[in-house]
Short mmCIF file of C-alpha atoms and ligand atoms in Angstrom, two decimals:
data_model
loop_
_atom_site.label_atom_id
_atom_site.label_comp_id
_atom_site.label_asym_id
_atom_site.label_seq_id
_atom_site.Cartn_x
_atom_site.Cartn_y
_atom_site.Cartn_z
CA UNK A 1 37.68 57.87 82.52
CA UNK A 2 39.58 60.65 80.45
CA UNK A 3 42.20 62.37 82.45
CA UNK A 4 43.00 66.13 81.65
CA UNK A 5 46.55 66.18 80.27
CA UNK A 6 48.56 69.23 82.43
CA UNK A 7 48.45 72.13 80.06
CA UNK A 8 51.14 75.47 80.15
CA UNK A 9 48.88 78.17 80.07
CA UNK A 10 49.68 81.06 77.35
CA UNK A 11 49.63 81.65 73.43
CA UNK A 12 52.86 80.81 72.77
CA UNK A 13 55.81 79.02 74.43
CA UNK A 14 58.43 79.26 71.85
CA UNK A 15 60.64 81.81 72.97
CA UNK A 16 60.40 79.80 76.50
CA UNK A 17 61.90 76.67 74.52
CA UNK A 18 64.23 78.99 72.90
CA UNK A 19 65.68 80.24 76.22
CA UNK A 20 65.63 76.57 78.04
CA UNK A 21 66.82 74.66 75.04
CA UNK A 22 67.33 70.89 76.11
CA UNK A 23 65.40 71.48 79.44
CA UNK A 24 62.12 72.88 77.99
CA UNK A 25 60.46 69.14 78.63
CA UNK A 26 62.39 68.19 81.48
CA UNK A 27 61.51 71.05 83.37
CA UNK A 28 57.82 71.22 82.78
CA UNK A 29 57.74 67.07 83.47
CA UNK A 30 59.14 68.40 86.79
CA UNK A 31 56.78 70.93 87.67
CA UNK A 32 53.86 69.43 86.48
CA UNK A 33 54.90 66.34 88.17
CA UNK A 34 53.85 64.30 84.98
CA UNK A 35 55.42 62.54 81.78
CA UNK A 36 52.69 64.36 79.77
CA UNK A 37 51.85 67.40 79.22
CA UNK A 38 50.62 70.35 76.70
CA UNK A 39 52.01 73.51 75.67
CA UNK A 40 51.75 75.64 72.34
CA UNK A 41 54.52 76.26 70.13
CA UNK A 42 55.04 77.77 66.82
CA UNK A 43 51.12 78.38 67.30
CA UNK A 44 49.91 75.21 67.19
CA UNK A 45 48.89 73.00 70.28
CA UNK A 46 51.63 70.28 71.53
CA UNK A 47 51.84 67.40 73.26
CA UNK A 48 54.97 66.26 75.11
CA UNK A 49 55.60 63.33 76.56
CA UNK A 50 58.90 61.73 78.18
CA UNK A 51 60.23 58.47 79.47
CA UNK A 52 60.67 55.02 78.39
CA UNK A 53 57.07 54.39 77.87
CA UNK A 54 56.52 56.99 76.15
CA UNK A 55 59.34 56.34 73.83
CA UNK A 56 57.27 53.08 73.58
CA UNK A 57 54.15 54.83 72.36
CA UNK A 58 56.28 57.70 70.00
CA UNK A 59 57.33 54.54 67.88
CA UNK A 60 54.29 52.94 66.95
CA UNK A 61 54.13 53.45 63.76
CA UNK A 62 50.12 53.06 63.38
CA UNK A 63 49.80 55.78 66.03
CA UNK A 64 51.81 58.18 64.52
CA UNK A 65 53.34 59.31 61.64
CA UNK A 66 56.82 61.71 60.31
CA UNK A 67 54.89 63.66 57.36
CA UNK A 68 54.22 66.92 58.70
CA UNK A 69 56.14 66.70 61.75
CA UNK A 70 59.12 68.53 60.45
CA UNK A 71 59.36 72.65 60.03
CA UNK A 72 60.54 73.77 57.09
CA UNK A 73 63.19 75.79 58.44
CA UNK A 74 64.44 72.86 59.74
CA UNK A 75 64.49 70.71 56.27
CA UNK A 76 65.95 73.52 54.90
CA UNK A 77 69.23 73.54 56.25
CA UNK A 78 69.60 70.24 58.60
CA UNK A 79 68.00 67.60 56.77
CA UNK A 80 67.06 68.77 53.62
CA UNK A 81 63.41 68.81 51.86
CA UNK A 82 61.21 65.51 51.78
CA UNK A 83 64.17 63.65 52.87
CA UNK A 84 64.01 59.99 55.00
CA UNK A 85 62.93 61.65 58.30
CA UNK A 86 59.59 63.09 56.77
CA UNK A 87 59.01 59.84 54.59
CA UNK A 88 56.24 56.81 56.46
CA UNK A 89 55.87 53.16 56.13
CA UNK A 90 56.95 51.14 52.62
CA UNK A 91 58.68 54.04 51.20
CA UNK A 92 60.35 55.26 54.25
CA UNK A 93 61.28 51.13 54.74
CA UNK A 94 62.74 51.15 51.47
CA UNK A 95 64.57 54.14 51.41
CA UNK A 96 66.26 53.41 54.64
CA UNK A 97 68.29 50.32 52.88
CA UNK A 98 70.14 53.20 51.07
CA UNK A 99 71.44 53.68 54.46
CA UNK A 100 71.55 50.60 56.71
CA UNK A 101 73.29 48.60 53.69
CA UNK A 102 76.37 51.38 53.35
CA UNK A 103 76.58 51.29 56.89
CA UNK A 104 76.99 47.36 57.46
CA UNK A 105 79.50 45.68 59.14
CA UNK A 106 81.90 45.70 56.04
CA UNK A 107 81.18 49.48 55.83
CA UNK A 108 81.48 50.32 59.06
CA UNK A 109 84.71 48.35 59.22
CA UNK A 110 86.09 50.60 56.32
CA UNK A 111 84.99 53.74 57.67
CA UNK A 112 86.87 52.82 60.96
CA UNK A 113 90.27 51.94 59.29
CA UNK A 114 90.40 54.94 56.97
CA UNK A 115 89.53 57.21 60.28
CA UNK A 116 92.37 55.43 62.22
CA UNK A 117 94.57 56.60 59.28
CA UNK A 118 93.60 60.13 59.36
CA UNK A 119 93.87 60.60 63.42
CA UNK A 120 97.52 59.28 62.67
CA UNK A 121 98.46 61.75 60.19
CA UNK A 122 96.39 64.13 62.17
CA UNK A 123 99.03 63.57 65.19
CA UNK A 124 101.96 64.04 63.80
CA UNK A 125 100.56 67.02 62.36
CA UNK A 126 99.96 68.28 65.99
CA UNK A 127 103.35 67.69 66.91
CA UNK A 128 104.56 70.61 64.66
CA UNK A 129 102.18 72.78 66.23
CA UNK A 130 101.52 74.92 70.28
CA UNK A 131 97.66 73.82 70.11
CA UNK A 132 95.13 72.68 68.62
CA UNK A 133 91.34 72.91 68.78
CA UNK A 134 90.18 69.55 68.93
CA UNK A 135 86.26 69.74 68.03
CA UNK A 136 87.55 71.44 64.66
CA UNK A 137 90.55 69.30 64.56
CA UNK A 138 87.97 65.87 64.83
CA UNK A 139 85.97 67.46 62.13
CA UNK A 140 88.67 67.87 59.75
CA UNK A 141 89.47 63.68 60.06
CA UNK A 142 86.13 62.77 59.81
CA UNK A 143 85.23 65.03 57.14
CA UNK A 144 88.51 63.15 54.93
CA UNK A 145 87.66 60.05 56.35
CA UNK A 146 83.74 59.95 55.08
CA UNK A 147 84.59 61.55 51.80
CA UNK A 148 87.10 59.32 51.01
CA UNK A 149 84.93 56.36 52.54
CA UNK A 150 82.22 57.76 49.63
CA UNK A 151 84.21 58.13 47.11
CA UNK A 152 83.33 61.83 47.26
CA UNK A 153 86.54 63.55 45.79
CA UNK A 154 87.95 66.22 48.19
CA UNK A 155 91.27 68.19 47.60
CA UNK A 156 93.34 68.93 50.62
CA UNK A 157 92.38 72.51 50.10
CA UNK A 158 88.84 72.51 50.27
CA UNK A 159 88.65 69.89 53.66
CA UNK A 160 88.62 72.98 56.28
CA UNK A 161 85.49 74.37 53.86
CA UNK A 162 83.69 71.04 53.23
CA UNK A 163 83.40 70.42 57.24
CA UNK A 164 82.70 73.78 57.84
CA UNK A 165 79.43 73.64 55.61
CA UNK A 166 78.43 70.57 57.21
CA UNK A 167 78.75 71.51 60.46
CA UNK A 168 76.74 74.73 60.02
CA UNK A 169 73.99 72.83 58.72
CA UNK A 170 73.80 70.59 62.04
CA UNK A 171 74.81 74.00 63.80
CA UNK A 172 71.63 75.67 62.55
CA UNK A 173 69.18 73.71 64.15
CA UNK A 174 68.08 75.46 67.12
CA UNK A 175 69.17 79.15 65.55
CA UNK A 176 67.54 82.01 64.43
CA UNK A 177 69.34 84.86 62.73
CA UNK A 178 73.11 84.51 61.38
CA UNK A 179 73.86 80.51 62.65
CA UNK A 180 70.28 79.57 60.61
CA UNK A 181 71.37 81.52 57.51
CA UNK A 182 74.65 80.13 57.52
CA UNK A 183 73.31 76.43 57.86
CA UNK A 184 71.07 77.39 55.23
CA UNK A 185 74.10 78.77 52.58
CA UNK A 186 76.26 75.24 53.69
CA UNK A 187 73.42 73.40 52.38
CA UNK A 188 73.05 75.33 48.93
CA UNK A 189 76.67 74.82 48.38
CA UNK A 190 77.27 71.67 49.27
CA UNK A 191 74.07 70.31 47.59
CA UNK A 192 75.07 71.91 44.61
CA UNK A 193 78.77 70.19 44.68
CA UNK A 194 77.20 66.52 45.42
CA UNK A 195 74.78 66.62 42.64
CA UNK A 196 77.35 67.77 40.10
CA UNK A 197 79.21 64.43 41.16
CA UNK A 198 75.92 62.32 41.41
CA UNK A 199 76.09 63.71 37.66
CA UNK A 200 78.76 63.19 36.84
CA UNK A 201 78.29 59.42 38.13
CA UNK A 202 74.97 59.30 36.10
CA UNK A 203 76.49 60.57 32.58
CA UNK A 204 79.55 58.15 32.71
CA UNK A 205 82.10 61.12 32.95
CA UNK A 206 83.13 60.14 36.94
CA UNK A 207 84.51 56.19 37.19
CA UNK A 208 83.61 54.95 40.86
CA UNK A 209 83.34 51.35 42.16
CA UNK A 210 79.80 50.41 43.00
CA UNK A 211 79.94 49.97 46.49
CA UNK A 212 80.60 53.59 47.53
CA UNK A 213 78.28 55.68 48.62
CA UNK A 214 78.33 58.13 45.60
CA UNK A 215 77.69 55.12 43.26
CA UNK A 216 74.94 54.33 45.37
CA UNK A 217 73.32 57.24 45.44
CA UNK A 218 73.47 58.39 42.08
CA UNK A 219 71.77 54.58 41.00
CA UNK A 220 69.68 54.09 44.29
CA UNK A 221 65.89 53.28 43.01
CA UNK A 222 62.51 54.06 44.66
CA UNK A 223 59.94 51.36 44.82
CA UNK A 224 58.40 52.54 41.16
CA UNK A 225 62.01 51.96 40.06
CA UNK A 226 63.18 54.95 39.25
CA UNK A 227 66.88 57.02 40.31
CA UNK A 228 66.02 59.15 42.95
CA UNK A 229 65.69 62.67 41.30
CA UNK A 230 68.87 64.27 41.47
CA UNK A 231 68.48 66.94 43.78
CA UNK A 232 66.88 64.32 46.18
CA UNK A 233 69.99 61.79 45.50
CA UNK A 234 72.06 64.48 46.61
CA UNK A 235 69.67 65.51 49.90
CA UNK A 236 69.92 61.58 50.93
CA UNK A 237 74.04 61.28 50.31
CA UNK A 238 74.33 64.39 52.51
CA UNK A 239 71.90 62.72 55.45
CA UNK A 240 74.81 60.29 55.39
CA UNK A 241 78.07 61.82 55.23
CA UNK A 242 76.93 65.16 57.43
CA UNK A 243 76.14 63.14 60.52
CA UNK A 244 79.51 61.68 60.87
CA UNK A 245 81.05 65.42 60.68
CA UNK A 246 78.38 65.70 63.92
CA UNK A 247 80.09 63.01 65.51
CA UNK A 248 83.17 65.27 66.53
CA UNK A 249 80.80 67.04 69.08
CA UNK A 250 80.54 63.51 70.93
CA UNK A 251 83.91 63.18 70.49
CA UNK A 252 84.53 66.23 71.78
CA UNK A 253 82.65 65.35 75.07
CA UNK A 254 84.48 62.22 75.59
CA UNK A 255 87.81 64.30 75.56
CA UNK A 256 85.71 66.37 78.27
CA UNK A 257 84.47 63.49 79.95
CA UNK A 258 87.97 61.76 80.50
CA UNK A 259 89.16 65.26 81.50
CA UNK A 260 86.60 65.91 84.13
CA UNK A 261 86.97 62.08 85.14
CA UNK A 262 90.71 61.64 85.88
CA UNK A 263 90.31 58.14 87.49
CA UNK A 264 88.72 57.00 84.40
CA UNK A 265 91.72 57.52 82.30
CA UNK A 266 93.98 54.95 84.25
CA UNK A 267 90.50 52.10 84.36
CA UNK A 268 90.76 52.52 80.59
CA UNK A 269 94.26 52.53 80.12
CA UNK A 270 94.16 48.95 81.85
CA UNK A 271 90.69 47.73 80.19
CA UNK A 272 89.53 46.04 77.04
CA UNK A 273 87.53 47.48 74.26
CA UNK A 274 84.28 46.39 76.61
CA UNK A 275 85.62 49.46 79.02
CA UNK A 276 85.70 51.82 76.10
CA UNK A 277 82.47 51.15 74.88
CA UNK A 278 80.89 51.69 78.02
CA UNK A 279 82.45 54.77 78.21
CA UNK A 280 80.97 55.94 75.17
CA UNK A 281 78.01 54.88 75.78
CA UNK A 282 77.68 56.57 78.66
CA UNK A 283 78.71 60.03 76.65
CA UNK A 284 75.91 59.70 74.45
CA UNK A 285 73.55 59.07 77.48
CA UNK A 286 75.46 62.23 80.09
CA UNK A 287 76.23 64.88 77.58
CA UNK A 288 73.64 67.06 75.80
CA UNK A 289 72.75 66.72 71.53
CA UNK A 290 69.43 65.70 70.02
CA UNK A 291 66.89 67.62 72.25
CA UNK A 292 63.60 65.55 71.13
CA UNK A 293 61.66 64.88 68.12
CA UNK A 294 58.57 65.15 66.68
CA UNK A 295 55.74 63.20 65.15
CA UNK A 296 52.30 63.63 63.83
CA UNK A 297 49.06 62.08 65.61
CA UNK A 298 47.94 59.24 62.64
CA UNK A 299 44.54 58.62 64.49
CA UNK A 300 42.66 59.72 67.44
CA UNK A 301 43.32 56.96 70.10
CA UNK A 302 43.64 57.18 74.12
CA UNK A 303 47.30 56.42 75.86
CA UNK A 304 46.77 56.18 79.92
CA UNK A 305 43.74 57.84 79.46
CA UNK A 306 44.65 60.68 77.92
CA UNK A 307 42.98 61.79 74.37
CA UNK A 308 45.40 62.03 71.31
CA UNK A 309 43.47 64.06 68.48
CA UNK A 310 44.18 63.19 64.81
CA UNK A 311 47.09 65.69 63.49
CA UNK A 312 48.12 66.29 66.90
CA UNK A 313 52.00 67.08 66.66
CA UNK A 314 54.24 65.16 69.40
CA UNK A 315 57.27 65.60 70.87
CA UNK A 316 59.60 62.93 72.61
CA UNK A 317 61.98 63.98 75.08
CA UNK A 318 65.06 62.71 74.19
CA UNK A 319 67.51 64.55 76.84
CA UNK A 320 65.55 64.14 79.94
CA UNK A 321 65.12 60.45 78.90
CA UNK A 322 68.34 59.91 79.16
CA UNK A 323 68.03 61.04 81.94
CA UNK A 324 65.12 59.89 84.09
CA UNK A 325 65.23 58.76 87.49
CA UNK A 326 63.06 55.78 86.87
CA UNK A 327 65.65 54.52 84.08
CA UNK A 328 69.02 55.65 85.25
CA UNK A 329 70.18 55.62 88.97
CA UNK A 330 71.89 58.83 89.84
CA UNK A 331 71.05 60.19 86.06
CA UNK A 332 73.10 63.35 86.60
CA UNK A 333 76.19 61.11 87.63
CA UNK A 334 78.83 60.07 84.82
CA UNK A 335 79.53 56.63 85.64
CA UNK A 336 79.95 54.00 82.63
CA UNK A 337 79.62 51.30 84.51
CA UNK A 338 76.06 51.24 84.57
CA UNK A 339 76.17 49.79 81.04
CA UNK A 340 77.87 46.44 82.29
CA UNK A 341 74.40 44.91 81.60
CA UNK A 342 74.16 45.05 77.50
CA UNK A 343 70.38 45.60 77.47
CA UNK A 344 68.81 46.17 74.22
CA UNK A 345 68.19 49.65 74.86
CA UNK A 346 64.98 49.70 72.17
CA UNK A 347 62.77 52.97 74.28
CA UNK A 348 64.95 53.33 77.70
CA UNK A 349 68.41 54.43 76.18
CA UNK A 350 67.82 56.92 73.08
CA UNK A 351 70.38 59.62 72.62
CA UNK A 352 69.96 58.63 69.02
CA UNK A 353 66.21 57.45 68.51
CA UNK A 354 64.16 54.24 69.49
CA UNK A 355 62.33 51.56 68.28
CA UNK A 356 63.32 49.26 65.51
CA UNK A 357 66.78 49.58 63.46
CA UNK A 358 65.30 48.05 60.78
CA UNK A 359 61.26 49.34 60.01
CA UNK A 360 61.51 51.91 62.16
CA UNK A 361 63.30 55.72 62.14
CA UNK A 362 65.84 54.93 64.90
CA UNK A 363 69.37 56.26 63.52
CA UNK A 364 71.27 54.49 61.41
CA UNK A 365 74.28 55.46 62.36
CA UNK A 366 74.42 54.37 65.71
CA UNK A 367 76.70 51.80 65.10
CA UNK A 368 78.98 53.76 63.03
CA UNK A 369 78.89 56.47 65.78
CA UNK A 370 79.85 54.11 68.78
CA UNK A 371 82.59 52.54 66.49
CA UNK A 372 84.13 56.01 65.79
CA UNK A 373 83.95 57.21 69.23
CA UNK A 374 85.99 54.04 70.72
CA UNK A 375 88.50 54.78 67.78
CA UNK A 376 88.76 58.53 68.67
CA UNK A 377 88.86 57.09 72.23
CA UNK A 378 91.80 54.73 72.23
CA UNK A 379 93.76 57.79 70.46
CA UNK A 380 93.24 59.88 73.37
CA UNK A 381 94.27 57.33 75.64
CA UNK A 382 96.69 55.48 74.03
CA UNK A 383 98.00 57.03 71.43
CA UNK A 384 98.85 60.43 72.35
CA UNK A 385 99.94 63.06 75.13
CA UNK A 386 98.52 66.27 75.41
CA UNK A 387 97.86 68.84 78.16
CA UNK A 388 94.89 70.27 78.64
CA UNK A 389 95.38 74.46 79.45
CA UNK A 390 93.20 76.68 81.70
CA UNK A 391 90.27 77.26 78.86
CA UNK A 392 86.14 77.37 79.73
CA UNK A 393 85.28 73.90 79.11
CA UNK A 394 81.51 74.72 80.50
CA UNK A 395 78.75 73.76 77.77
CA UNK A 396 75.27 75.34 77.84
CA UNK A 397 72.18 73.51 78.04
CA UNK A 398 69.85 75.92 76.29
CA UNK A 399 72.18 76.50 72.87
CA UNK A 400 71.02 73.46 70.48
CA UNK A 401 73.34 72.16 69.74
CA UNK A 402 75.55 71.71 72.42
CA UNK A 403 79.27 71.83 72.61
CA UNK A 404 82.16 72.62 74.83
CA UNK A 405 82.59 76.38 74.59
CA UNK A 406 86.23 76.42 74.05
CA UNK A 407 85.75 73.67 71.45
CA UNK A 408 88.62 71.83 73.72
CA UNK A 409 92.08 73.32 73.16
CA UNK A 410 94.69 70.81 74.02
CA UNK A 411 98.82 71.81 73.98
CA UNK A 412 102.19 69.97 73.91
CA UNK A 413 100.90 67.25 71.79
CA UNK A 414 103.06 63.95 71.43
CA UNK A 415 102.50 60.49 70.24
CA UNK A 416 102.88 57.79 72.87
CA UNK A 417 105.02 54.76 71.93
C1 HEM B 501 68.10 59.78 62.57
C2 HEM B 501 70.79 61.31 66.27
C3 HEM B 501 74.79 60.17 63.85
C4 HEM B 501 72.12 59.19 59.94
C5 HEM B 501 68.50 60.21 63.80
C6 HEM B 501 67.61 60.55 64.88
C7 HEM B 501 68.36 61.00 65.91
C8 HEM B 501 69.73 60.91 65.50
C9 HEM B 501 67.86 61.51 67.25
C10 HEM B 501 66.09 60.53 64.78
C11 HEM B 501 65.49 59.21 65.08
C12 HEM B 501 64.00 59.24 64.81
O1 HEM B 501 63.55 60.04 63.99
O2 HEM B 501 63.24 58.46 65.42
C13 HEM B 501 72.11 61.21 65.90
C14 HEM B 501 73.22 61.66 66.70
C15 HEM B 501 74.34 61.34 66.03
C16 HEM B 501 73.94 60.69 64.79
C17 HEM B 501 73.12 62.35 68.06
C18 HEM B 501 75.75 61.63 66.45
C19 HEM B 501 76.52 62.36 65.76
C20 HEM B 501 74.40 59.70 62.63
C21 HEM B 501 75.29 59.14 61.64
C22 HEM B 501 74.53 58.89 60.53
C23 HEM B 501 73.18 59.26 60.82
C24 HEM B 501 76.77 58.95 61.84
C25 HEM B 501 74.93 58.32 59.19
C26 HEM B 501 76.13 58.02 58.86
C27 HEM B 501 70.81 59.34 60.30
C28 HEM B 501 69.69 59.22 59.37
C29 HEM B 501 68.52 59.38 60.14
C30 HEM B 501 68.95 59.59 61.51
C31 HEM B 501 69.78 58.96 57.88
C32 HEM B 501 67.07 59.34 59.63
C33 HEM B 501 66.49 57.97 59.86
C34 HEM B 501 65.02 57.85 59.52
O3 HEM B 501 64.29 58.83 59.58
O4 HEM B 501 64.62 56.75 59.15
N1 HEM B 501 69.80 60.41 64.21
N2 HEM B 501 72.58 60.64 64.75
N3 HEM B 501 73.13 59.73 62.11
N4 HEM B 501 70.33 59.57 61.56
FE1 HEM B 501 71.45 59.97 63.18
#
């Protein structure tokens, strides 16, 4: 028997998801008492689904597929055209070593050490200063750290520019008007920069040891064996050093998190690195980022009796998953203790994508992103005193994406011995 999937009635919902940002899912789940349901956006007919089994069914790879699934708008200033998030099976599988072998335990290792050097001379920066602005602060270190890590030459002059480009292209997701055109100009400049180097790389005029990133992506071969074209070289070596600019926003809402949690502070000033990484862990899962995501229907098929049409596109919820009662106990609680149990976390747990690390499109930069939030997190605990003045810490849950509104000011900063 077919069951009728709940549908919003209306043309056009778009200005709705507009308005309620990272509860447009959540909120219709809730109303139409269902994990399913249909709306129109953009025009076109959706489907929406949310919850660890429908995480489950989102990353089947035969059911569904990323070509298509992407707007424009959006490759034009987040991701970039025809990059690794619109690519399917062998080619996608192939490109994706580009990333997962950079980011390997060595590299991830690297990446750490040079960031633990940069929050250092970040601090005693500080010192000399009333306050600082610690979301911009965080994206200043990670912005040296990754270039460095890259090999991707950055003067100290240009660091406050470089992260401000590559924020504005993870800034212009949700945005229409000045933050999308913005995102859009960060992505012609800095695209423009990083294929002059890939280049440079290619003609023999720029000397770089093979395992950096640069040198990678200026030699990395698709499955014909051919370079990448440059353009797309570039587009690919941006997917990788952008996102860890984007990991100052978590880091940002740790900071918040161990502000608005007092207690915690002292548990993790007596606990092991376990402690911190469930704290983390439970920042990706509490505060707000990736919304959802979409993918196309491959083939018409039924899923708990409800028909999925050929071409239909689909959209996992990725915020209210994180935070559904029939996963999380108390979802709208922050309490990291409920990741004592290490589960695998493959569809219940996906502030950064599901499914398989290796064939499938789950990030690969989780691991980078946990590592670099227990580094920024032992600074803040450890390493440093700061106060914390009267400021609106309050972050919105329709603005995509999300951030503390102040950007976290902190005052009187001094290292702790
Ligand atoms: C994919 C979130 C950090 C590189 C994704 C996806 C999400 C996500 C939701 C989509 C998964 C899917 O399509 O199924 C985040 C968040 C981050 C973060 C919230 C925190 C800042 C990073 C980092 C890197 C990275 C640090 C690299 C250094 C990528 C790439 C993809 C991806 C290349 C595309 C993978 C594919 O389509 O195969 N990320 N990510 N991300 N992420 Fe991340």
């Amino acid at each position: 028997t077919n069951k009728i999937i709940p549908q919003e009635k209306g043309i056009d919902h778009t200005l709705k998801l507009l308005k309620e940002g990272y509860l447009f899912i959540p909120n219709r789940v809730k109303a139409y008492q269902s994990s399913i349901f249909e709306t129109r956006l953009l025009g076109k007919k959706v489907i929406c689904i949310s919850g660890k089994h429908a995480a489950k069914l989102f990353y089947n790879e035969e059911l569904f597929q990323r070509k298509g699934a992407l707007p424009k708008r959006i490759q034009k200033t987040l991701f970039g055209v025809n990059a690794i998030q619109t690519m399917d099976d062998e080619r996608h599988r192939h490109r994706r070593l580009f990333f997962l072998d950079l980011l390997n335990e060595a590299g991830q290792k690297r990446l750490v050490s040079i960031t633990k050097i940069k929050w250092q001379m970040a601090l005693r920066r500080w010192q000399a200063t009333d306050e600082i602005v610690l979301l911009d602060e965080v994206k200043y270190i990670l912005c040296e750290a990754v270039c460095e890590w890259a090999g991707v030459p950055l003067g100290q002059s240009e660091v406050k520019r470089r992260a401000d480009d590559f924020y504005a292209m993870v800034n212009a997701i949700g945005a229409v008007g000045p933050k999308y055109w913005q995102g859009k100009r960060a992505r012609t400049r800095t695209e423009a920069c990083i294929k002059g180097l890939i280049e440079e790389v290619r003609t023999g005029k720029r000397h770089i040891v093979p395992h950096l990133a640069l040198y990678q992506a200026a030699t990395y071969k698709d499955l014909e064996g051919n370079v990448l074209d440059v353009q797309m070289a570039a587009i690919e070596l941006i997917n990788l050093l952008r996102p860890i600019i984007a990991i100052s926003i978590f880091i940002t809402f740790t900071a918040l998190a161990l502000y608005e949690h007092e207690d915690s502070k002292e548990k993790l000033g007596q606990g092991d690195e376990r402690d911190l990484e469930m704290f983390v862990q439970e920042v990706r899962r509490y505060y707000p980022f990736a919304p959802f995501l979409g993918a196309i229907v491959r083939k018409n098929f039924i899923w708990r009796g409800c028909k999925f049409k050929k071409g239909t596109l689909v959209l996992i919820d990725i915020y209210g998953t994180n935070h559904n009662e029939d996963i999380w106990n108390a979802p709208y609680v922050f309490r990291p203790e409920r990741f004592k149990d290490q589960g695998a976390h493959v569809f219940d747990f996906i502030p950064q994508g599901g499914g398989n690390l290796v064939t499938g499109h789950r990030c690969p930069g989780e691991g980078i992103t946990i590592e670099l939030m227990k580094v920024s997190l032992d600074f803040l605990i450890h390493k440093m005193k700061f106060d914390i003045p009267k400021q609106d810490l309050s972050y919105s849950l329709t603005n995509i994406p999300s951030s503390p509104r102040s950007g976290l000011i902190i005052r009187n900063i001094q290292p702790k011995y």
